[in-house]
PDB file of C-alpha atoms in Angstrom:
ATOM      1  CA  MET N   1      57.253-111.638 -41.279  1.00 45.00           C
ATOM      2  CA  HIS N   2      60.644-111.237 -39.606  1.00 45.00           C
ATOM      3  CA  ASN N   3      62.399-111.596 -42.951  1.00 51.00           C
ATOM      4  CA  ILE N   4      60.555-108.683 -44.512  1.00 55.00           C
ATOM      5  CA  LEU N   5      60.117-106.459 -41.424  1.00 58.00           C
ATOM      6  CA  ASP N   6      63.477-106.509 -39.633  1.00 59.00           C
ATOM      7  CA  GLN N   7      63.113-104.672 -36.320  1.00 54.00           C
ATOM      8  CA  ARG N   8      66.823-103.883 -36.135  1.00 64.00           C
ATOM      9  CA  ASN N   9      66.782-101.878 -39.384  1.00 79.00           C
ATOM     10  CA  LEU N  10      63.117-101.021 -39.654  1.00 88.00           C
ATOM     11  CA  ALA N  11      63.511 -98.242 -42.224  1.00 90.00           C
ATOM     12  CA  GLU N  12      65.332-100.707 -44.502  1.00 93.00           C
ATOM     13  CA  ALA N  13      62.714-103.441 -44.202  1.00 93.00           C
ATOM     14  CA  ARG N  14      61.913-105.280 -47.398  1.00 93.00           C
ATOM     15  CA  LEU N  15      58.152-104.928 -46.831  1.00 93.00           C
ATOM     16  CA  PHE N  16      58.303-101.155 -46.609  1.00 95.00           C
ATOM     17  CA  ALA N  17      60.571-100.909 -49.648  1.00 96.00           C
ATOM     18  CA  ILE N  18      58.306-103.002 -51.862  1.00 96.00           C
ATOM     19  CA  VAL N  19      55.100-101.263 -50.777  1.00 97.00           C
ATOM     20  CA  LEU N  20      56.524 -97.752 -51.106  1.00 97.00           C
ATOM     21  CA  THR N  21      57.899 -98.606 -54.547  1.00 97.00           C
ATOM     22  CA  PHE N  22      54.470 -99.905 -55.534  1.00 97.00           C
ATOM     23  CA  CYS N  23      53.098 -96.472 -54.558  1.00 97.00           C
ATOM     24  CA  GLY N  24      55.870 -94.741 -56.481  1.00 96.00           C
ATOM     25  CA  GLY N  25      54.914 -96.543 -59.690  1.00 95.00           C
ATOM     26  CA  PHE N  26      51.254 -96.009 -58.934  1.00 97.00           C
ATOM     27  CA  ILE N  27      51.624 -92.227 -58.532  1.00 96.00           C
ATOM     28  CA  ASP N  28      53.984 -91.772 -61.493  1.00 94.00           C
ATOM     29  CA  ALA N  29      51.454 -93.519 -63.744  1.00 96.00           C
ATOM     30  CA  PHE N  30      48.745 -91.336 -62.250  1.00 97.00           C
ATOM     31  CA  THR N  31      50.491 -88.058 -63.030  1.00 95.00           C
ATOM     32  CA  TYR N  32      51.514 -89.198 -66.507  1.00 94.00           C
ATOM     33  CA  ILE N  33      47.946 -90.132 -67.486  1.00 95.00           C
ATOM     34  CA  GLN N  34      45.940 -87.538 -65.551  1.00 95.00           C
ATOM     35  CA  CYS N  35      48.360 -84.592 -65.531  1.00 91.00           C
ATOM     36  CA  ASN N  36      49.452 -83.780 -69.070  1.00 85.00           C
ATOM     37  CA  HIS N  37      52.038 -86.554 -69.433  1.00 87.00           C
ATOM     38  CA  THR N  38      54.280 -85.161 -66.676  1.00 87.00           C
ATOM     39  CA  LEU N  39      56.154 -87.523 -64.386  1.00 87.00           C
ATOM     40  CA  ALA N  40      56.129 -86.601 -60.719  1.00 90.00           C
ATOM     41  CA  ALA N  41      59.323 -88.432 -59.753  1.00 87.00           C
ATOM     42  CA  ALA N  42      61.189 -89.658 -62.834  1.00 84.00           C
ATOM     43  CA  GLN N  43      63.075 -86.445 -63.497  1.00 88.00           C
ATOM     44  CA  THR N  44      65.138 -88.008 -66.274  1.00 87.00           C
ATOM     45  CA  GLY N  45      61.952 -88.335 -68.294  1.00 88.00           C
ATOM     46  CA  ASN N  46      60.866 -84.844 -67.345  1.00 88.00           C
ATOM     47  CA  ILE N  47      64.129 -83.374 -68.621  1.00 92.00           C
ATOM     48  CA  VAL N  48      63.551 -85.121 -71.957  1.00 92.00           C
ATOM     49  CA  PHE N  49      59.955 -83.832 -72.051  1.00 90.00           C
ATOM     50  CA  LEU N  50      61.241 -80.383 -71.113  1.00 91.00           C
ATOM     51  CA  SER N  51      63.616 -80.454 -74.053  1.00 94.00           C
ATOM     52  CA  ALA N  52      60.813 -81.504 -76.384  1.00 93.00           C
ATOM     53  CA  ALA N  53      58.570 -78.750 -75.039  1.00 92.00           C
ATOM     54  CA  LEU N  54      61.299 -76.181 -75.655  1.00 94.00           C
ATOM     55  CA  ALA N  55      61.809 -77.414 -79.191  1.00 95.00           C
ATOM     56  CA  ASN N  56      58.058 -77.211 -79.864  1.00 93.00           C
ATOM     57  CA  HIS N  57      57.726 -73.796 -78.208  1.00 92.00           C
ATOM     58  CA  ASN N  58      55.304 -75.315 -75.717  1.00 92.00           C
ATOM     59  CA  PHE N  59      55.527 -72.816 -72.882  1.00 91.00           C
ATOM     60  CA  LEU N  60      53.054 -74.590 -70.590  1.00 88.00           C
ATOM     61  CA  GLY N  61      54.888 -77.872 -71.086  1.00 88.00           C
ATOM     62  CA  VAL N  62      58.162 -76.219 -70.081  1.00 92.00           C
ATOM     63  CA  VAL N  63      56.594 -74.761 -66.958  1.00 93.00           C
ATOM     64  CA  ASP N  64      55.086 -78.155 -65.966  1.00 90.00           C
ATOM     65  CA  ARG N  65      58.352 -80.064 -66.232  1.00 92.00           C
ATOM     66  CA  LEU N  66      60.601 -77.356 -64.854  1.00 94.00           C
ATOM     67  CA  ALA N  67      58.361 -76.786 -61.820  1.00 95.00           C
ATOM     68  CA  SER N  68      58.307 -80.539 -61.148  1.00 94.00           C
ATOM     69  CA  LEU N  69      62.112 -80.705 -61.286  1.00 95.00           C
ATOM     70  CA  ILE N  70      62.550 -77.741 -58.925  1.00 96.00           C
ATOM     71  CA  ALA N  71      59.973 -79.059 -56.476  1.00 97.00           C
ATOM     72  CA  TYR N  72      61.689 -82.452 -56.419  1.00 96.00           C
ATOM     73  CA  ILE N  73      65.028 -80.839 -55.598  1.00 96.00           C
ATOM     74  CA  ILE N  74      63.472 -78.783 -52.802  1.00 97.00           C
ATOM     75  CA  GLY N  75      61.839 -81.915 -51.357  1.00 97.00           C
ATOM     76  CA  LEU N  76      65.214 -83.686 -51.164  1.00 96.00           C
ATOM     77  CA  ALA N  77      66.712 -80.710 -49.350  1.00 96.00           C
ATOM     78  CA  ILE N  78      63.868 -80.560 -46.836  1.00 97.00           C
ATOM     79  CA  VAL N  79      64.527 -84.175 -45.858  1.00 96.00           C
ATOM     80  CA  SER N  80      68.064 -83.218 -44.821  1.00 94.00           C
ATOM     81  CA  ILE N  81      66.623 -80.508 -42.597  1.00 94.00           C
ATOM     82  CA  PHE N  82      64.152 -82.917 -41.009  1.00 93.00           C
ATOM     83  CA  HIS N  83      66.923 -85.470 -40.429  1.00 92.00           C
ATOM     84  CA  ALA N  84      69.114 -82.880 -38.736  1.00 91.00           C
ATOM     85  CA  HIS N  85      66.474 -81.435 -36.434  1.00 90.00           C
ATOM     86  CA  ILE N  86      64.029 -84.286 -35.630  1.00 88.00           C
ATOM     87  CA  ASP N  87      65.158 -87.242 -33.544  1.00 80.00           C
ATOM     88  CA  HIS N  88      64.013 -90.841 -34.074  1.00 80.00           C
ATOM     89  CA  TYR N  89      60.786 -90.269 -35.984  1.00 89.00           C
ATOM     90  CA  TRP N  90      61.950 -87.933 -38.748  1.00 94.00           C
ATOM     91  CA  ARG N  91      60.914 -90.459 -41.443  1.00 95.00           C
ATOM     92  CA  VAL N  92      57.318 -90.331 -40.163  1.00 95.00           C
ATOM     93  CA  PHE N  93      57.247 -86.588 -40.819  1.00 95.00           C
ATOM     94  CA  CYS N  94      58.806 -87.090 -44.269  1.00 97.00           C
ATOM     95  CA  LEU N  95      55.786 -89.095 -45.433  1.00 97.00           C
ATOM     96  CA  ILE N  96      53.232 -86.558 -44.211  1.00 97.00           C
ATOM     97  CA  PRO N  97      53.596 -84.181 -47.217  1.00 97.00           C
ATOM     98  CA  ILE N  98      52.751 -86.828 -49.846  1.00 98.00           C
ATOM     99  CA  LEU N  99      49.781 -87.926 -47.722  1.00 98.00           C
ATOM    100  CA  VAL N 100      48.358 -84.400 -47.461  1.00 98.00           C
ATOM    101  CA  ILE N 101      49.146 -83.503 -51.068  1.00 98.00           C
ATOM    102  CA  GLY N 102      47.691 -86.752 -52.384  1.00 98.00           C
ATOM    103  CA  MET N 103      44.466 -86.242 -50.431  1.00 98.00           C
ATOM    104  CA  ILE N 104      44.074 -82.749 -51.854  1.00 98.00           C
ATOM    105  CA  VAL N 105      44.953 -83.653 -55.436  1.00 98.00           C
ATOM    106  CA  GLY N 106      42.486 -86.553 -55.435  1.00 97.00           C
ATOM    107  CA  GLY N 107      39.651 -84.118 -54.722  1.00 97.00           C
ATOM    108  CA  LEU N 108      40.590 -81.625 -57.450  1.00 96.00           C
ATOM    109  CA  PRO N 109      38.905 -81.432 -60.852  1.00 95.00           C
ATOM    110  CA  ALA N 110      40.777 -82.796 -63.848  1.00 91.00           C
ATOM    111  CA  SER N 111      40.982 -79.259 -65.199  1.00 93.00           C
ATOM    112  CA  PHE N 112      43.089 -78.050 -62.262  1.00 94.00           C
ATOM    113  CA  PRO N 113      46.422 -76.592 -63.485  1.00 93.00           C
ATOM    114  CA  THR N 114      49.058 -79.331 -63.631  1.00 92.00           C
ATOM    115  CA  TYR N 115      51.861 -76.833 -63.087  1.00 91.00           C
ATOM    116  CA  ILE N 116      50.581 -76.622 -59.500  1.00 95.00           C
ATOM    117  CA  SER N 117      49.435 -80.178 -58.731  1.00 95.00           C
ATOM    118  CA  VAL N 118      52.349 -82.151 -60.259  1.00 94.00           C
ATOM    119  CA  PRO N 119      55.157 -80.103 -58.580  1.00 96.00           C
ATOM    120  CA  ALA N 120      53.369 -80.569 -55.266  1.00 97.00           C
ATOM    121  CA  ILE N 121      53.306 -84.346 -55.795  1.00 97.00           C
ATOM    122  CA  SER N 122      56.972 -84.240 -56.884  1.00 97.00           C
ATOM    123  CA  PHE N 123      57.854 -82.504 -53.664  1.00 97.00           C
ATOM    124  CA  GLY N 124      56.116 -85.200 -51.589  1.00 97.00           C
ATOM    125  CA  LEU N 125      57.599 -88.083 -53.521  1.00 97.00           C
ATOM    126  CA  ALA N 126      61.104 -86.629 -53.233  1.00 97.00           C
ATOM    127  CA  MET N 127      60.738 -86.654 -49.459  1.00 97.00           C
ATOM    128  CA  GLN N 128      59.492 -90.236 -49.530  1.00 97.00           C
ATOM    129  CA  ASN N 129      62.357 -91.279 -51.772  1.00 96.00           C
ATOM    130  CA  ALA N 130      65.060 -89.696 -49.574  1.00 96.00           C
ATOM    131  CA  ALA N 131      63.585 -90.863 -46.279  1.00 96.00           C
ATOM    132  CA  PHE N 132      63.336 -94.534 -47.284  1.00 96.00           C
ATOM    133  CA  ALA N 133      66.354 -95.095 -49.504  1.00 95.00           C
ATOM    134  CA  LYS N 134      67.681 -98.532 -48.518  1.00 95.00           C
ATOM    135  CA  ILE N 135      66.423-102.096 -48.627  1.00 94.00           C
ATOM    136  CA  GLU N 136      68.370-104.380 -46.267  1.00 90.00           C
ATOM    137  CA  GLY N 137      71.407-102.123 -46.514  1.00 92.00           C
ATOM    138  CA  LEU N 138      71.210-101.683 -50.294  1.00 94.00           C
ATOM    139  CA  GLY N 139      70.447 -98.361 -51.943  1.00 96.00           C
ATOM    140  CA  TYR N 140      67.293 -98.208 -54.056  1.00 96.00           C
ATOM    141  CA  SER N 141      64.688 -95.758 -55.307  1.00 95.00           C
ATOM    142  CA  SER N 142      61.030 -96.042 -54.341  1.00 94.00           C
ATOM    143  CA  VAL N 143      59.721 -93.574 -56.952  1.00 92.00           C
ATOM    144  CA  PHE N 144      61.458 -94.538 -60.198  1.00 88.00           C
ATOM    145  CA  THR N 145      63.015 -97.764 -61.284  1.00 90.00           C
ATOM    146  CA  SER N 146      65.750 -97.489 -63.965  1.00 91.00           C
ATOM    147  CA  GLY N 147      68.521 -97.746 -61.394  1.00 93.00           C
ATOM    148  CA  ASN N 148      66.717-100.642 -59.690  1.00 96.00           C
ATOM    149  CA  ILE N 149      66.530-102.575 -62.957  1.00 96.00           C
ATOM    150  CA  LYS N 150      70.253-102.059 -63.539  1.00 96.00           C
ATOM    151  CA  LYS N 151      71.120-103.238 -60.035  1.00 96.00           C
ATOM    152  CA  SER N 152      68.868-106.273 -60.396  1.00 97.00           C
ATOM    153  CA  VAL N 153      70.460-107.353 -63.666  1.00 97.00           C
ATOM    154  CA  VAL N 154      73.996-106.773 -62.373  1.00 97.00           C
ATOM    155  CA  ALA N 155      73.286-108.747 -59.199  1.00 97.00           C
ATOM    156  CA  TRP N 156      71.737-111.676 -61.058  1.00 97.00           C
ATOM    157  CA  SER N 157      74.654-111.667 -63.533  1.00 97.00           C
ATOM    158  CA  GLU N 158      77.201-111.765 -60.717  1.00 96.00           C
ATOM    159  CA  TYR N 159      75.271-114.566 -59.061  1.00 96.00           C
ATOM    160  CA  TYR N 160      74.851-116.773 -62.146  1.00 95.00           C
ATOM    161  CA  PHE N 161      77.963-116.052 -64.219  1.00 95.00           C
ATOM    162  CA  HIS N 162      80.518-115.413 -61.463  1.00 93.00           C
ATOM    163  CA  HIS N 163      78.924-117.652 -58.800  1.00 93.00           C
ATOM    164  CA  ASP N 164      78.929-114.837 -56.251  1.00 94.00           C
ATOM    165  CA  GLN N 165      76.539-116.168 -53.625  1.00 94.00           C
ATOM    166  CA  SER N 166      76.503-112.832 -51.777  1.00 90.00           C
ATOM    167  CA  GLN N 167      74.629-111.264 -54.723  1.00 95.00           C
ATOM    168  CA  ARG N 168      71.645-113.567 -54.508  1.00 95.00           C
ATOM    169  CA  ARG N 169      69.842-111.578 -51.825  1.00 94.00           C
ATOM    170  CA  ALA N 170      70.520-108.309 -53.645  1.00 96.00           C
ATOM    171  CA  ALA N 171      69.213-109.763 -56.892  1.00 96.00           C
ATOM    172  CA  ILE N 172      66.001-110.925 -55.206  1.00 96.00           C
ATOM    173  CA  ASP N 173      65.491-107.616 -53.399  1.00 96.00           C
ATOM    174  CA  TYR N 174      65.962-105.524 -56.514  1.00 97.00           C
ATOM    175  CA  SER N 175      63.775-107.834 -58.593  1.00 97.00           C
ATOM    176  CA  MET N 176      60.975-107.492 -56.061  1.00 97.00           C
ATOM    177  CA  ILE N 177      61.425-103.708 -56.114  1.00 97.00           C
ATOM    178  CA  VAL N 178      61.126-103.610 -59.895  1.00 97.00           C
ATOM    179  CA  ALA N 179      58.078-105.890 -59.800  1.00 98.00           C
ATOM    180  CA  GLY N 180      56.473-103.676 -57.149  1.00 97.00           C
ATOM    181  CA  PHE N 181      56.964-100.504 -59.214  1.00 97.00           C
ATOM    182  CA  THR N 182      55.631-102.211 -62.344  1.00 97.00           C
ATOM    183  CA  LEU N 183      52.614-103.600 -60.558  1.00 98.00           C
ATOM    184  CA  GLY N 184      51.863-100.182 -59.062  1.00 97.00           C
ATOM    185  CA  ALA N 185      51.928 -98.512 -62.466  1.00 97.00           C
ATOM    186  CA  VAL N 186      49.742-101.208 -64.024  1.00 98.00           C
ATOM    187  CA  VAL N 187      47.146-101.125 -61.242  1.00 98.00           C
ATOM    188  CA  SER N 188      47.042 -97.319 -61.374  1.00 98.00           C
ATOM    189  CA  ALA N 189      46.491 -97.314 -65.131  1.00 97.00           C
ATOM    190  CA  GLN N 190      43.668 -99.833 -64.819  1.00 98.00           C
ATOM    191  CA  LEU N 191      41.893 -97.899 -62.056  1.00 98.00           C
ATOM    192  CA  GLN N 192      42.133 -94.432 -63.587  1.00 97.00           C
ATOM    193  CA  PRO N 193      39.336 -94.859 -66.186  1.00 97.00           C
ATOM    194  CA  ILE N 194      37.026 -95.624 -63.274  1.00 97.00           C
ATOM    195  CA  MET N 195      38.270 -93.421 -60.450  1.00 97.00           C
ATOM    196  CA  LYS N 196      39.881 -90.551 -62.410  1.00 97.00           C
ATOM    197  CA  MET N 197      41.629 -88.079 -60.076  1.00 97.00           C
ATOM    198  CA  ARG N 198      40.496 -90.032 -57.017  1.00 98.00           C
ATOM    199  CA  THR N 199      42.828 -92.879 -58.058  1.00 98.00           C
ATOM    200  CA  ILE N 200      45.685 -91.294 -56.121  1.00 98.00           C
ATOM    201  CA  TRP N 201      43.738 -91.873 -52.898  1.00 98.00           C
ATOM    202  CA  ILE N 202      44.597 -95.577 -53.174  1.00 98.00           C
ATOM    203  CA  ALA N 203      48.315 -94.769 -52.940  1.00 98.00           C
ATOM    204  CA  VAL N 204      47.628 -92.302 -50.131  1.00 98.00           C
ATOM    205  CA  LEU N 205      45.878 -95.016 -48.117  1.00 98.00           C
ATOM    206  CA  VAL N 206      48.743 -97.485 -48.642  1.00 98.00           C
ATOM    207  CA  ILE N 207      51.401 -94.913 -47.672  1.00 98.00           C
ATOM    208  CA  LEU N 208      49.359 -94.001 -44.596  1.00 98.00           C
ATOM    209  CA  ILE N 209      49.344 -97.660 -43.534  1.00 97.00           C
ATOM    210  CA  VAL N 210      53.120 -97.820 -44.047  1.00 96.00           C
ATOM    211  CA  ASN N 211      53.665 -94.646 -42.005  1.00 96.00           C
ATOM    212  CA  VAL N 212      51.456 -95.776 -39.129  1.00 96.00           C
ATOM    213  CA  THR N 213      53.019 -99.249 -39.115  1.00 94.00           C
ATOM    214  CA  TYR N 214      56.531 -97.805 -39.165  1.00 94.00           C
ATOM    215  CA  TYR N 215      55.721 -95.493 -36.244  1.00 92.00           C
ATOM    216  CA  ILE N 216      54.098 -98.235 -34.134  1.00 91.00           C
ATOM    217  CA  GLN N 217      56.852-100.764 -34.821  1.00 89.00           C
ATOM    218  CA  LYS N 218      59.601 -98.236 -34.082  1.00 86.00           C
ATOM    219  CA  TRP N 219      57.892 -96.987 -30.916  1.00 85.00           C
ATOM    220  CA  SER N 220      57.365-100.577 -29.751  1.00 81.00           C
ATOM    221  CA  HIS N 221      60.974-101.552 -30.496  1.00 70.00           C
ATOM    222  CA  GLU N 222      62.420 -98.537 -28.706  1.00 70.00           C
ATOM    223  CA  GLY N 223      60.115 -99.127 -25.739  1.00 62.00           C
ATOM    224  CA  GLN N 224      61.618-102.602 -25.298  1.00 64.00           C
ATOM    225  CA  ASN N 225      65.189-101.227 -25.152  1.00 58.00           C
TER     226      ASN N 225
END
């Protein structure tokens, strides 16, 4: 457990990174399938979809993607405010929005306007992504995975072809991150035909467990010092 939940750098623990990335893939698959093929966190994809919607004169599609992009940017900015004004436990507060939003969205009908629900989820995921942004000192993303794939391949290449032993841990970490995101998306897609909108509650429960665990572990560690 010590290897994946390092008390000295709790926010960068491998366990938290993998689990949060699982939830990132889970929720992105949820919004894509349930919410008019809009991605809550992968804004690169949303910009492409936005361009396609513009070309097809799809006004609602433009609104969906543009609102998601703006909400994501606002979420990132809010994290900076939290970090500046809340001591010690600011990351705990950063996960609260996605927990509240996910609970609400899971209880909404499928007909609820996606230009409201998806931007709200984007806002929450942006805060999650900015609050937990490192795994064992290495930068990563918990809500989309293109950059993680690149870093994984580069690290493995350096390790195998240039015999750089220092890259082995990075290669393993990034590979586990990519696997976590992929597994989250697959599990989400399999559950959605059964649970529909309530599927997001699975991710909410997992993130809640992470948040409570982080708070308890951090409080316990600081109490010992």
